[in-house]
Amino acid sequence: MDANCIDYHETGFFSKTVIDYLEDVPELKSFYSHRPTLKGFHELLEHKQVTANRNLLAQVLTEQYNKAGNPEMPFASTVQANIELLKADHTYTITTGHQLNVFTGPLYFLYKIVTAIKLCRQLEEAFPDKKFVPVYWMASEDHDFAEINYTNIGSKKIQWNEQVSGATGRLAIKTFRECLTQYKGVLGLEGHATELAQIVETAYGSHHTLADAMRYLVNALFGQYGLVIIDADDSRLKQQFADIIKEDIIEQNSFKHISASNTLLQNLGVHTQVNPREINFFYLQDNLRERIVQEGDIYHVLNTSIRFTQQELEQEIDTHPERFSPNVVMRPMYQEYILPNLAYIGGGAEIVYWLQLKANFDHYNIPFPILILRNSGLVIRKETTAKVRKMQLKPAQLFKDTDIIKNEWVKAHTQHELSLKDEWRELQCIFEKLKLRAHKIDPTLGPSTNAVQARLKHAIDNLERKLIKAEKRNHETHLRQIEAIKQDIFPKNSLQERSENFGLFYVKWGQVFIDELIRNFEPLEFKFTVLSE
């Protein structure tokens, strides 16, 4: 594939806050630790403190890969080696995380992981005395089923319609067969369809829970690159974090610090992504994940009869730490506490909400990771690439509104002069003379003259639009090509990566598709990558 890179701000799809972060705007500096550069990594490595229990982490990961409920997991030697490396003090993780979207959800799920893999390779070149392990953090405790129960592939939406509750990672997938059949039907029989069909069949047909299925699927795609997958829904890992769970529920520190940061960020014009609650932990059991709220001296699990005094709550945390599930503002801290992590890779909204969290990390004296905006990509198939080249469209143009692209194309290819800018300049000179003459006769005629000029400007602009519209009719065939290009690579006027599943791309290219992403993505350059076949 040929790669063209453009600045994120040229796409129009990324927030001002994300652009400001990438461009090192001074006002945001207090909300993160180190810059997302090799220099920033060098500075972090100089004083990095690790809170993780490395041996326990390796033990839990090994057991998760070998667990009885996952008998067909191909435990790649590269994964085994990386898990073993985590025991060593000179090894660090580069982490990304995501919900357990069925069939991985939209393309950017893959892009997150590819960014982590590529960044680890680049860091090992820059710091040869260190080792770096890419990690995918399964958001297995998340309970928002409506966000993960569907995927879009081709023009078809495949949805798992099921009434469920509790953590999605624990969901039984015995009713998933219809979705699996539909997905395999869309894949067809050409190219690498059979290969991918077998992967998803084993993932969702031979495992019992959504977490096990997801681990198998992601490992099948990325195990050969050494990606380590962690499910932090584990009592031993939670036990490490138990003291912070207790302190934060009782003292409500995260609520205080994140609320203060939100106010500061909002004063800078930042649209904050998350709002902390007084208690930022859920109570977790099978088929149950409900908020904990304080009512006087009692801690109540909403929508249940479960209640604790403070002493009973502390005892419950000590005895069953796995029953306390961090929400969106405390999950990052749990992650950083149990991993020897240097950087978190996320999308634009994730980067913004991590900026809201640093003050809370500082309070608990937990090192804040370097924030890396995941690579973004647009994949253009051969047929559409040919149309783009025939129409002589540049990569940055593709991100503009369809009508703007059409207008630019018509102006660039017309045999006529469609702009009336020169004529308007001449008319402005005439009006300056008229204004002077009117002022000499009666100074109060100034507003009337300006009003006439404004009406004429409106008429001139309207005439220019009519000229362009008339010329468009002369290029109707070409303009339909522009519409076809936009519809193909921007489904529903959205970024391809935010809507389309990876499946049909894998059918076409197989594992080479992932190899090409790794080859072309540059995690520290912060450019949007357009890949053309």
Short mmCIF file of C-alpha atoms in Angstrom, two decimals:
data_model
loop_
_atom_site.label_atom_id
_atom_site.label_comp_id
_atom_site.label_asym_id
_atom_site.label_seq_id
_atom_site.Cartn_x
_atom_site.Cartn_y
_atom_site.Cartn_z
CA MET A 1 0.00 0.00 0.00
CA ASP A 2 1.03 3.59 -0.61
CA ALA A 3 0.87 5.84 2.44
CA ASN A 4 0.13 9.56 2.52
CA CYS A 5 0.10 11.39 5.83
CA ILE A 6 -1.77 14.57 6.63
CA ASP A 7 -2.05 16.71 9.75
CA TYR A 8 -4.93 15.86 12.07
CA HIS A 9 -6.26 19.41 11.97
CA GLU A 10 -6.68 19.13 8.19
CA THR A 11 -9.22 16.34 8.63
CA GLY A 12 -11.73 18.38 10.61
CA PHE A 13 -12.55 15.30 12.72
CA PHE A 14 -10.44 16.01 15.82
CA SER A 15 -11.18 18.38 18.70
CA LYS A 16 -9.29 21.56 19.42
CA THR A 17 -8.09 20.08 22.72
CA VAL A 18 -6.48 17.10 20.99
CA ILE A 19 -4.79 19.38 18.44
CA ASP A 20 -3.59 21.67 21.25
CA TYR A 21 -2.12 18.67 23.09
CA LEU A 22 -0.27 17.49 20.00
CA GLU A 23 1.00 21.02 19.34
CA ASP A 24 2.29 21.42 22.92
CA VAL A 25 0.07 24.35 23.88
CA PRO A 26 1.46 25.63 27.24
CA GLU A 27 -1.92 25.90 28.98
CA LEU A 28 -2.31 22.08 29.01
CA LYS A 29 1.14 21.24 30.41
CA SER A 30 -0.02 20.87 34.01
CA PHE A 31 -2.52 18.19 33.03
CA TYR A 32 0.00 15.56 31.87
CA SER A 33 3.46 14.36 32.78
CA HIS A 34 5.80 14.04 29.79
CA ARG A 35 5.54 14.88 26.12
CA PRO A 36 4.78 12.04 23.68
CA THR A 37 8.29 12.10 22.22
CA LEU A 38 11.43 9.99 22.57
CA LYS A 39 12.79 12.75 24.81
CA GLY A 40 9.67 12.43 26.95
CA PHE A 41 10.19 8.67 27.28
CA HIS A 42 13.83 9.23 28.21
CA GLU A 43 12.79 11.64 30.96
CA LEU A 44 10.15 9.24 32.29
CA LEU A 45 12.55 6.28 32.30
CA GLU A 46 15.03 8.32 34.34
CA HIS A 47 12.76 8.26 37.40
CA LYS A 48 10.03 5.69 36.63
CA GLN A 49 8.71 3.98 39.76
CA VAL A 50 6.85 0.70 39.32
CA THR A 51 4.11 -0.29 41.76
CA ALA A 52 3.27 -3.54 39.95
CA ASN A 53 3.98 -6.93 41.46
CA ARG A 54 5.78 -8.26 38.41
CA ASN A 55 5.86 -11.94 39.39
CA LEU A 56 2.17 -11.98 40.29
CA LEU A 57 1.32 -10.20 37.04
CA ALA A 58 3.20 -12.81 35.00
CA GLN A 59 1.55 -15.62 36.97
CA VAL A 60 -1.98 -14.26 36.40
CA LEU A 61 -1.36 -13.68 32.70
CA THR A 62 0.02 -17.18 32.21
CA GLU A 63 -2.99 -18.69 33.94
CA GLN A 64 -5.39 -16.61 31.85
CA TYR A 65 -3.81 -17.87 28.64
CA ASN A 66 -3.81 -21.45 29.88
CA LYS A 67 -7.17 -21.46 31.63
CA ALA A 68 -9.39 -24.52 31.17
CA GLY A 69 -12.13 -22.46 29.58
CA ASN A 70 -9.79 -21.54 26.77
CA PRO A 71 -8.47 -24.91 25.59
CA GLU A 72 -7.73 -23.92 22.03
CA MET A 73 -5.79 -20.72 22.72
CA PRO A 74 -2.63 -20.79 20.59
CA PHE A 75 -0.09 -19.57 23.15
CA ALA A 76 2.45 -17.97 20.80
CA SER A 77 6.08 -18.20 21.82
CA THR A 78 6.36 -14.43 21.39
CA VAL A 79 3.57 -13.93 23.93
CA GLN A 80 5.14 -16.39 26.36
CA ALA A 81 8.48 -14.63 26.03
CA ASN A 82 6.91 -11.22 26.67
CA ILE A 83 5.06 -12.45 29.75
CA GLU A 84 8.33 -13.83 31.06
CA LEU A 85 10.03 -10.51 30.31
CA LEU A 86 7.53 -8.70 32.53
CA LYS A 87 9.28 -10.22 35.56
CA ALA A 88 12.42 -8.22 34.77
CA ASP A 89 12.97 -4.71 36.11
CA HIS A 90 14.12 -3.42 32.72
CA THR A 91 10.81 -4.32 31.01
CA TYR A 92 7.91 -1.90 30.61
CA THR A 93 4.49 -2.04 29.02
CA ILE A 94 2.82 0.14 26.41
CA THR A 95 -0.89 -0.24 26.94
CA THR A 96 -4.09 0.33 25.05
CA GLY A 97 -7.55 -0.67 26.14
CA HIS A 98 -11.01 -1.11 24.74
CA GLN A 99 -14.39 -2.64 25.36
CA LEU A 100 -15.20 -6.16 24.18
CA ASN A 101 -17.00 -5.13 20.99
CA VAL A 102 -18.32 -8.12 19.08
CA PHE A 103 -15.95 -9.07 16.24
CA THR A 104 -13.69 -6.25 17.58
CA GLY A 105 -16.15 -3.51 16.53
CA PRO A 106 -14.81 -0.67 14.34
CA LEU A 107 -11.41 -0.55 12.65
CA TYR A 108 -9.85 1.77 15.19
CA PHE A 109 -9.76 -1.14 17.64
CA LEU A 110 -7.05 -2.67 15.46
CA TYR A 111 -5.36 0.70 15.04
CA LYS A 112 -4.97 1.07 18.81
CA ILE A 113 -3.19 -2.26 19.08
CA VAL A 114 -1.06 -1.68 15.99
CA THR A 115 0.06 1.66 17.47
CA ALA A 116 1.14 -0.12 20.66
CA ILE A 117 3.06 -2.81 18.76
CA LYS A 118 4.84 -0.31 16.51
CA LEU A 119 5.70 2.02 19.39
CA CYS A 120 7.27 -0.86 21.34
CA ARG A 121 9.51 -1.61 18.36
CA GLN A 122 10.57 2.01 18.06
CA LEU A 123 11.28 2.30 21.79
CA GLU A 124 13.47 -0.82 21.73
CA GLU A 125 15.52 0.80 18.96
CA ALA A 126 15.83 4.02 20.96
CA PHE A 127 16.51 2.32 24.33
CA PRO A 128 18.29 -0.98 23.56
CA ASP A 129 18.95 -1.71 27.25
CA LYS A 130 15.19 -1.87 27.93
CA LYS A 131 12.36 -4.15 26.82
CA PHE A 132 8.86 -3.01 25.87
CA VAL A 133 5.74 -5.18 25.78
CA PRO A 134 2.51 -4.17 24.00
CA VAL A 135 -0.57 -4.81 26.15
CA TYR A 136 -4.27 -4.90 25.32
CA TRP A 137 -6.36 -4.22 28.43
CA MET A 138 -9.72 -5.91 28.01
CA ALA A 139 -12.45 -3.70 29.49
CA SER A 140 -14.14 -6.86 30.72
CA GLU A 141 -15.83 -5.19 33.70
CA ASP A 142 -17.65 -2.59 31.60
CA HIS A 143 -21.41 -3.14 31.65
CA ASP A 144 -22.57 -0.96 28.75
CA PHE A 145 -23.81 -3.77 26.53
CA ALA A 146 -25.48 -1.42 24.02
CA GLU A 147 -22.07 0.02 23.07
CA ILE A 148 -20.52 -3.34 22.23
CA ASN A 149 -23.30 -5.61 20.95
CA TYR A 150 -23.02 -4.75 17.25
CA THR A 151 -20.62 -4.19 14.41
CA ASN A 152 -20.93 -2.76 10.88
CA ILE A 153 -19.39 -4.77 8.08
CA GLY A 154 -19.94 -3.80 4.48
CA SER A 155 -23.44 -2.36 4.44
CA LYS A 156 -24.75 -4.73 7.11
CA LYS A 157 -25.20 -4.14 10.83
CA ILE A 158 -24.82 -7.33 12.84
CA GLN A 159 -26.30 -7.04 16.32
CA TRP A 160 -26.42 -9.39 19.28
CA ASN A 161 -29.90 -8.89 20.68
CA GLU A 162 -29.88 -10.19 24.23
CA GLN A 163 -31.19 -9.00 27.59
CA VAL A 164 -28.14 -8.96 29.85
CA SER A 165 -26.78 -7.32 32.98
CA GLY A 166 -23.46 -7.15 34.74
CA ALA A 167 -19.90 -7.08 33.45
CA THR A 168 -19.74 -7.82 29.73
CA GLY A 169 -16.63 -9.97 30.06
CA ARG A 170 -18.57 -12.48 32.14
CA LEU A 171 -21.46 -12.76 29.68
CA ALA A 172 -22.22 -16.25 28.40
CA ILE A 173 -22.20 -16.34 24.59
CA LYS A 174 -24.41 -19.39 24.07
CA THR A 175 -26.96 -17.24 22.18
CA PHE A 176 -24.35 -15.75 19.83
CA ARG A 177 -24.76 -18.30 17.03
CA GLU A 178 -27.06 -16.17 14.86
CA CYS A 179 -24.62 -13.25 14.88
CA LEU A 180 -21.76 -15.59 14.06
CA THR A 181 -23.64 -17.06 11.10
CA GLN A 182 -24.50 -13.59 9.77
CA TYR A 183 -20.91 -12.39 10.08
CA LYS A 184 -19.48 -15.41 8.30
CA GLY A 185 -22.10 -14.93 5.58
CA VAL A 186 -20.88 -11.38 4.93
CA LEU A 187 -17.28 -12.59 4.74
CA GLY A 188 -18.18 -14.81 1.77
CA LEU A 189 -15.82 -17.39 0.31
CA GLU A 190 -13.16 -15.41 -1.54
CA GLY A 191 -9.64 -14.47 -0.49
CA HIS A 192 -8.97 -15.06 3.19
CA ALA A 193 -12.64 -15.46 4.14
CA THR A 194 -12.30 -19.10 5.18
CA GLU A 195 -9.32 -18.28 7.40
CA LEU A 196 -11.14 -15.48 9.21
CA ALA A 197 -14.35 -17.50 9.42
CA GLN A 198 -12.47 -20.24 11.22
CA ILE A 199 -10.94 -17.75 13.67
CA VAL A 200 -14.29 -16.22 14.63
CA GLU A 201 -15.97 -19.64 14.72
CA THR A 202 -13.45 -20.88 17.26
CA ALA A 203 -13.57 -17.61 19.19
CA TYR A 204 -17.34 -17.42 19.61
CA GLY A 205 -18.29 -21.02 19.02
CA SER A 206 -15.83 -22.80 21.31
CA HIS A 207 -15.70 -20.49 24.32
CA HIS A 208 -18.11 -19.78 27.11
CA THR A 209 -17.72 -16.09 27.94
CA LEU A 210 -17.29 -12.94 25.91
CA ALA A 211 -13.91 -12.26 27.57
CA ASP A 212 -12.59 -15.70 26.57
CA ALA A 213 -13.88 -15.26 23.03
CA MET A 214 -12.29 -11.83 22.74
CA ARG A 215 -8.97 -13.04 24.09
CA TYR A 216 -8.89 -15.82 21.52
CA LEU A 217 -9.83 -13.53 18.62
CA VAL A 218 -7.34 -10.78 19.48
CA ASN A 219 -4.60 -13.31 20.15
CA ALA A 220 -5.25 -14.98 16.79
CA LEU A 221 -4.75 -11.62 15.07
CA PHE A 222 -1.90 -10.21 17.17
CA GLY A 223 -0.27 -13.00 19.17
CA GLN A 224 2.49 -13.40 16.62
CA TYR A 225 3.54 -9.78 17.30
CA GLY A 226 3.89 -10.45 21.04
CA LEU A 227 0.74 -8.66 22.16
CA VAL A 228 -0.14 -9.55 25.75
CA ILE A 229 -3.84 -9.50 26.65
CA ILE A 230 -4.88 -8.84 30.24
CA ASP A 231 -8.23 -9.32 31.95
CA ALA A 232 -7.93 -7.35 35.18
CA ASP A 233 -11.15 -8.83 36.59
CA ASP A 234 -9.03 -10.91 38.97
CA SER A 235 -9.10 -11.05 42.76
CA ARG A 236 -5.30 -11.18 43.12
CA LEU A 237 -4.77 -8.09 40.98
CA LYS A 238 -7.57 -6.28 42.79
CA GLN A 239 -5.99 -7.20 46.14
CA GLN A 240 -2.95 -5.12 45.20
CA PHE A 241 -5.25 -2.16 44.66
CA ALA A 242 -7.39 -2.74 47.76
CA ASP A 243 -5.90 0.03 49.90
CA ILE A 244 -6.64 2.64 47.25
CA ILE A 245 -10.15 1.25 46.76
CA LYS A 246 -10.82 1.71 50.49
CA GLU A 247 -9.26 5.14 50.72
CA ASP A 248 -11.00 6.49 47.66
CA ILE A 249 -14.46 5.22 48.59
CA ILE A 250 -14.23 6.53 52.15
CA GLU A 251 -12.38 9.82 51.53
CA GLN A 252 -13.78 10.47 48.02
CA ASN A 253 -10.44 11.85 46.84
CA SER A 254 -11.00 11.17 43.15
CA PHE A 255 -14.22 13.20 43.25
CA LYS A 256 -12.43 16.18 44.78
CA HIS A 257 -9.34 16.20 42.58
CA ILE A 258 -10.98 15.41 39.26
CA SER A 259 -13.78 17.93 39.87
CA ALA A 260 -11.15 20.60 40.49
CA SER A 261 -9.28 19.64 37.33
CA ASN A 262 -12.52 19.72 35.34
CA THR A 263 -13.15 23.30 36.45
CA LEU A 264 -9.65 24.36 35.39
CA LEU A 265 -9.96 22.62 32.02
CA GLN A 266 -13.42 24.04 31.37
CA ASN A 267 -12.04 27.52 32.08
CA LEU A 268 -9.59 26.84 29.23
CA GLY A 269 -12.49 25.98 26.93
CA VAL A 270 -11.98 22.22 27.11
CA HIS A 271 -15.09 20.07 26.69
CA THR A 272 -14.51 17.57 29.50
CA GLN A 273 -15.43 13.97 28.73
CA VAL A 274 -16.19 12.45 32.13
CA ASN A 275 -17.64 13.62 35.42
CA PRO A 276 -16.55 11.95 38.66
CA ARG A 277 -19.01 10.72 41.23
CA GLU A 278 -18.56 10.90 44.98
CA ILE A 279 -17.81 7.15 44.85
CA ASN A 280 -16.15 5.92 41.67
CA PHE A 281 -16.50 2.19 42.15
CA PHE A 282 -19.23 -0.27 41.27
CA TYR A 283 -20.15 -3.36 43.23
CA LEU A 284 -19.56 -6.36 41.00
CA GLN A 285 -20.97 -9.87 41.05
CA ASP A 286 -22.18 -12.21 38.31
CA ASN A 287 -25.00 -10.42 36.44
CA LEU A 288 -24.59 -7.37 38.66
CA ARG A 289 -22.56 -4.16 38.36
CA GLU A 290 -24.20 -1.36 40.29
CA ARG A 291 -23.03 1.93 41.74
CA ILE A 292 -22.12 2.30 45.40
CA VAL A 293 -23.56 5.41 47.05
CA GLN A 294 -23.19 6.77 50.56
CA GLU A 295 -26.39 7.44 52.50
CA GLY A 296 -25.41 8.90 55.84
CA ASP A 297 -23.15 6.36 57.52
CA ILE A 298 -24.29 3.53 55.25
CA TYR A 299 -22.91 2.48 51.86
CA HIS A 300 -25.68 1.23 49.60
CA VAL A 301 -25.41 -0.75 46.34
CA LEU A 302 -28.07 0.78 44.12
CA ASN A 303 -30.99 -1.35 42.94
CA THR A 304 -30.16 -4.02 45.54
CA SER A 305 -30.68 -4.62 49.24
CA ILE A 306 -26.89 -4.73 49.79
CA ARG A 307 -25.70 -2.28 52.45
CA PHE A 308 -22.50 -1.83 54.45
CA THR A 309 -21.31 0.15 57.41
CA GLN A 310 -17.82 1.60 56.92
CA GLN A 311 -16.31 -1.25 58.92
CA GLU A 312 -18.26 -3.84 56.94
CA LEU A 313 -17.25 -2.15 53.68
CA GLU A 314 -13.55 -2.27 54.59
CA GLN A 315 -13.91 -5.93 55.53
CA GLU A 316 -15.66 -6.68 52.24
CA ILE A 317 -12.85 -5.00 50.28
CA ASP A 318 -10.23 -7.00 52.19
CA THR A 319 -12.08 -10.27 51.74
CA HIS A 320 -13.51 -9.82 48.24
CA PRO A 321 -11.59 -7.07 46.38
CA GLU A 322 -12.79 -8.55 43.07
CA ARG A 323 -16.26 -7.27 43.92
CA PHE A 324 -15.17 -3.65 43.57
CA SER A 325 -15.00 -2.46 40.00
CA PRO A 326 -13.47 0.93 39.14
CA ASN A 327 -15.47 3.22 36.91
CA VAL A 328 -14.10 5.27 34.01
CA VAL A 329 -12.15 7.69 36.23
CA MET A 330 -10.52 5.08 38.47
CA ARG A 331 -9.89 2.30 35.95
CA PRO A 332 -6.84 4.12 34.53
CA MET A 333 -5.30 4.29 38.01
CA TYR A 334 -5.95 0.57 38.57
CA GLN A 335 -4.23 -0.10 35.24
CA GLU A 336 -1.19 1.98 36.08
CA TYR A 337 -0.94 0.46 39.55
CA ILE A 338 -0.77 -3.18 38.43
CA LEU A 339 1.28 -2.73 35.22
CA PRO A 340 4.86 -1.47 34.76
CA ASN A 341 3.42 0.93 32.24
CA LEU A 342 4.98 3.89 30.42
CA ALA A 343 2.31 5.03 27.99
CA TYR A 344 -1.39 4.77 27.28
CA ILE A 345 -2.64 4.78 23.70
CA GLY A 346 -6.15 6.09 23.14
CA GLY A 347 -8.44 7.97 20.83
CA GLY A 348 -9.13 11.69 20.97
CA ALA A 349 -11.86 11.51 23.62
CA GLU A 350 -9.70 9.22 25.76
CA ILE A 351 -6.76 11.62 25.64
CA VAL A 352 -9.03 14.41 26.88
CA TYR A 353 -10.43 12.43 29.81
CA TRP A 354 -6.94 11.28 30.83
CA LEU A 355 -6.00 14.98 31.08
CA GLN A 356 -8.75 15.25 33.70
CA LEU A 357 -7.11 12.56 35.87
CA LYS A 358 -3.54 13.69 36.54
CA ALA A 359 -4.26 15.54 39.79
CA ASN A 360 -5.76 12.37 41.23
CA PHE A 361 -2.68 10.36 40.18
CA ASP A 362 -0.54 12.96 41.91
CA HIS A 363 -2.56 12.63 45.10
CA TYR A 364 -1.94 8.88 45.25
CA ASN A 365 1.67 9.27 44.08
CA ILE A 366 1.15 6.97 41.11
CA PRO A 367 3.21 7.84 37.99
CA PHE A 368 1.12 9.28 35.18
CA PRO A 369 1.76 7.65 31.79
CA ILE A 370 2.67 9.40 28.57
CA LEU A 371 -0.49 9.89 26.53
CA ILE A 372 -0.27 8.77 22.91
CA LEU A 373 -2.99 9.56 20.39
CA ARG A 374 -3.56 6.30 18.52
CA ASN A 375 -2.79 6.21 14.83
CA SER A 376 -5.72 6.92 12.56
CA GLY A 377 -6.07 5.49 9.09
CA LEU A 378 -8.16 5.56 5.96
CA VAL A 379 -7.87 2.46 3.76
CA ILE A 380 -8.74 2.95 0.09
CA ARG A 381 -9.23 -0.12 -2.11
CA LYS A 382 -7.75 -0.38 -5.59
CA GLU A 383 -10.99 0.48 -7.43
CA THR A 384 -11.54 3.63 -5.39
CA THR A 385 -7.85 4.56 -5.54
CA ALA A 386 -8.13 4.54 -9.34
CA LYS A 387 -11.10 6.93 -9.17
CA VAL A 388 -9.27 9.26 -6.77
CA ARG A 389 -6.25 9.41 -9.08
CA LYS A 390 -8.40 9.90 -12.16
CA MET A 391 -10.16 12.79 -10.45
CA GLN A 392 -6.77 14.18 -9.34
CA LEU A 393 -7.91 14.51 -5.74
CA LYS A 394 -5.32 15.05 -3.02
CA PRO A 395 -5.54 13.08 0.27
CA ALA A 396 -6.44 16.13 2.36
CA GLN A 397 -9.28 16.99 -0.03
CA LEU A 398 -11.01 13.69 0.68
CA PHE A 399 -11.87 14.81 4.22
CA LYS A 400 -13.81 17.87 3.07
CA ASP A 401 -17.56 18.06 2.64
CA THR A 402 -18.74 16.56 -0.66
CA ASP A 403 -20.10 19.87 -1.97
CA ILE A 404 -16.83 21.65 -1.18
CA ILE A 405 -14.86 18.99 -3.05
CA LYS A 406 -17.22 19.34 -6.03
CA ASN A 407 -16.88 23.13 -6.08
CA GLU A 408 -13.09 22.93 -5.89
CA TRP A 409 -12.99 20.31 -8.63
CA VAL A 410 -15.26 22.31 -10.95
CA LYS A 411 -13.23 25.50 -10.43
CA ALA A 412 -10.00 23.61 -11.14
CA HIS A 413 -11.30 21.95 -14.32
CA THR A 414 -13.62 24.50 -15.91
CA GLN A 415 -12.77 26.32 -19.14
CA HIS A 416 -14.55 29.36 -17.80
CA GLU A 417 -13.80 31.95 -15.14
CA LEU A 418 -16.33 31.24 -12.39
CA SER A 419 -15.03 33.59 -9.75
CA LEU A 420 -16.41 37.14 -9.67
CA LYS A 421 -13.74 38.42 -7.25
CA ASP A 422 -12.14 40.73 -9.84
CA GLU A 423 -15.50 42.16 -10.84
CA TRP A 424 -16.40 42.75 -7.23
CA ARG A 425 -13.15 44.61 -6.62
CA GLU A 426 -14.00 46.88 -9.53
CA LEU A 427 -17.47 47.46 -8.13
CA GLN A 428 -15.98 48.26 -4.73
CA CYS A 429 -13.88 51.01 -6.33
CA ILE A 430 -17.01 52.43 -7.94
CA PHE A 431 -18.83 52.35 -4.60
CA GLU A 432 -16.01 54.21 -2.88
CA LYS A 433 -16.51 57.02 -5.43
CA LEU A 434 -20.29 56.88 -4.88
CA LYS A 435 -19.84 57.05 -1.11
CA LEU A 436 -17.61 60.11 -1.44
CA ARG A 437 -20.08 61.87 -3.76
CA ALA A 438 -23.04 61.04 -1.51
CA HIS A 439 -21.20 62.27 1.57
CA LYS A 440 -20.49 65.63 -0.09
CA ILE A 441 -24.17 66.04 -0.91
CA ASP A 442 -25.52 64.76 2.43
CA PRO A 443 -23.32 63.05 5.12
CA THR A 444 -26.35 61.11 6.41
CA LEU A 445 -26.51 59.11 3.16
CA GLY A 446 -23.58 56.91 4.27
CA PRO A 447 -25.70 54.07 5.75
CA SER A 448 -27.93 54.02 2.67
CA THR A 449 -24.90 53.67 0.40
CA ASN A 450 -23.52 50.83 2.57
CA ALA A 451 -26.87 49.06 2.45
CA VAL A 452 -26.94 49.24 -1.36
CA GLN A 453 -23.37 47.88 -1.44
CA ALA A 454 -24.31 44.97 0.86
CA ARG A 455 -27.31 44.05 -1.30
CA LEU A 456 -25.16 44.10 -4.40
CA LYS A 457 -22.51 41.91 -2.70
CA HIS A 458 -25.23 39.40 -1.87
CA ALA A 459 -26.43 39.47 -5.48
CA ILE A 460 -22.88 38.98 -6.81
CA ASP A 461 -22.29 36.02 -4.47
CA ASN A 462 -25.60 34.52 -5.53
CA LEU A 463 -24.69 34.93 -9.20
CA GLU A 464 -21.31 33.23 -8.59
CA ARG A 465 -23.08 30.28 -6.98
CA LYS A 466 -25.36 30.04 -10.01
CA LEU A 467 -22.36 30.06 -12.35
CA ILE A 468 -20.77 27.20 -10.39
CA LYS A 469 -24.06 25.29 -10.31
CA ALA A 470 -24.48 25.67 -14.05
CA GLU A 471 -20.91 24.50 -14.65
CA LYS A 472 -21.52 21.52 -12.37
CA ARG A 473 -24.18 20.32 -14.78
CA ASN A 474 -21.49 20.23 -17.46
CA HIS A 475 -19.42 17.88 -15.27
CA GLU A 476 -22.22 15.74 -13.86
CA THR A 477 -20.52 12.40 -14.59
CA HIS A 478 -17.31 13.41 -12.84
CA LEU A 479 -19.17 14.81 -9.84
CA ARG A 480 -21.03 11.54 -9.40
CA GLN A 481 -17.61 9.92 -9.16
CA ILE A 482 -16.80 12.23 -6.24
CA GLU A 483 -20.02 11.18 -4.52
CA ALA A 484 -19.16 7.50 -5.05
CA ILE A 485 -15.66 8.02 -3.59
CA LYS A 486 -17.02 9.76 -0.51
CA GLN A 487 -19.70 7.14 0.08
CA ASP A 488 -17.14 4.35 -0.17
CA ILE A 489 -14.51 5.70 2.19
CA PHE A 490 -16.65 7.80 4.54
CA PRO A 491 -19.64 5.57 5.39
CA LYS A 492 -22.53 7.64 6.79
CA ASN A 493 -20.29 10.73 6.50
CA SER A 494 -18.13 9.39 9.32
CA LEU A 495 -14.52 8.36 9.46
CA GLN A 496 -14.15 4.84 8.09
CA GLU A 497 -12.23 3.77 11.20
CA ARG A 498 -15.12 4.74 13.48
CA SER A 499 -17.71 2.71 11.62
CA GLU A 500 -16.42 -0.14 9.47
CA ASN A 501 -15.27 -3.49 10.87
CA PHE A 502 -11.93 -4.96 9.80
CA GLY A 503 -13.45 -8.16 8.40
CA LEU A 504 -13.66 -7.41 4.68
CA PHE A 505 -10.20 -5.88 4.70
CA TYR A 506 -8.87 -9.09 6.21
CA VAL A 507 -10.75 -11.12 3.60
CA LYS A 508 -8.94 -9.14 0.90
CA TRP A 509 -5.42 -9.04 2.35
CA GLY A 510 -5.28 -11.52 5.22
CA GLN A 511 -2.56 -11.00 7.83
CA VAL A 512 -0.74 -8.76 5.34
CA PHE A 513 -3.33 -6.11 6.20
CA ILE A 514 -2.03 -5.94 9.77
CA ASP A 515 1.58 -6.12 8.57
CA GLU A 516 0.92 -3.10 6.33
CA LEU A 517 -0.63 -1.15 9.19
CA ILE A 518 2.41 -1.85 11.36
CA ARG A 519 4.77 -0.89 8.53
CA ASN A 520 3.05 2.41 7.75
CA PHE A 521 1.86 3.71 11.10
CA GLU A 522 4.24 6.10 12.89
CA PRO A 523 3.05 6.52 16.50
CA LEU A 524 5.17 9.54 17.39
CA GLU A 525 4.64 11.56 14.22
CA PHE A 526 0.94 12.19 14.88
CA LYS A 527 -0.34 12.21 11.35
CA PHE A 528 -3.47 10.75 9.81
CA THR A 529 -2.42 7.94 7.45
CA VAL A 530 -4.20 7.44 4.13
CA LEU A 531 -3.39 3.98 2.75
CA SER A 532 -4.10 3.45 -0.93
CA GLU A 533 -3.96 0.08 -2.65
#
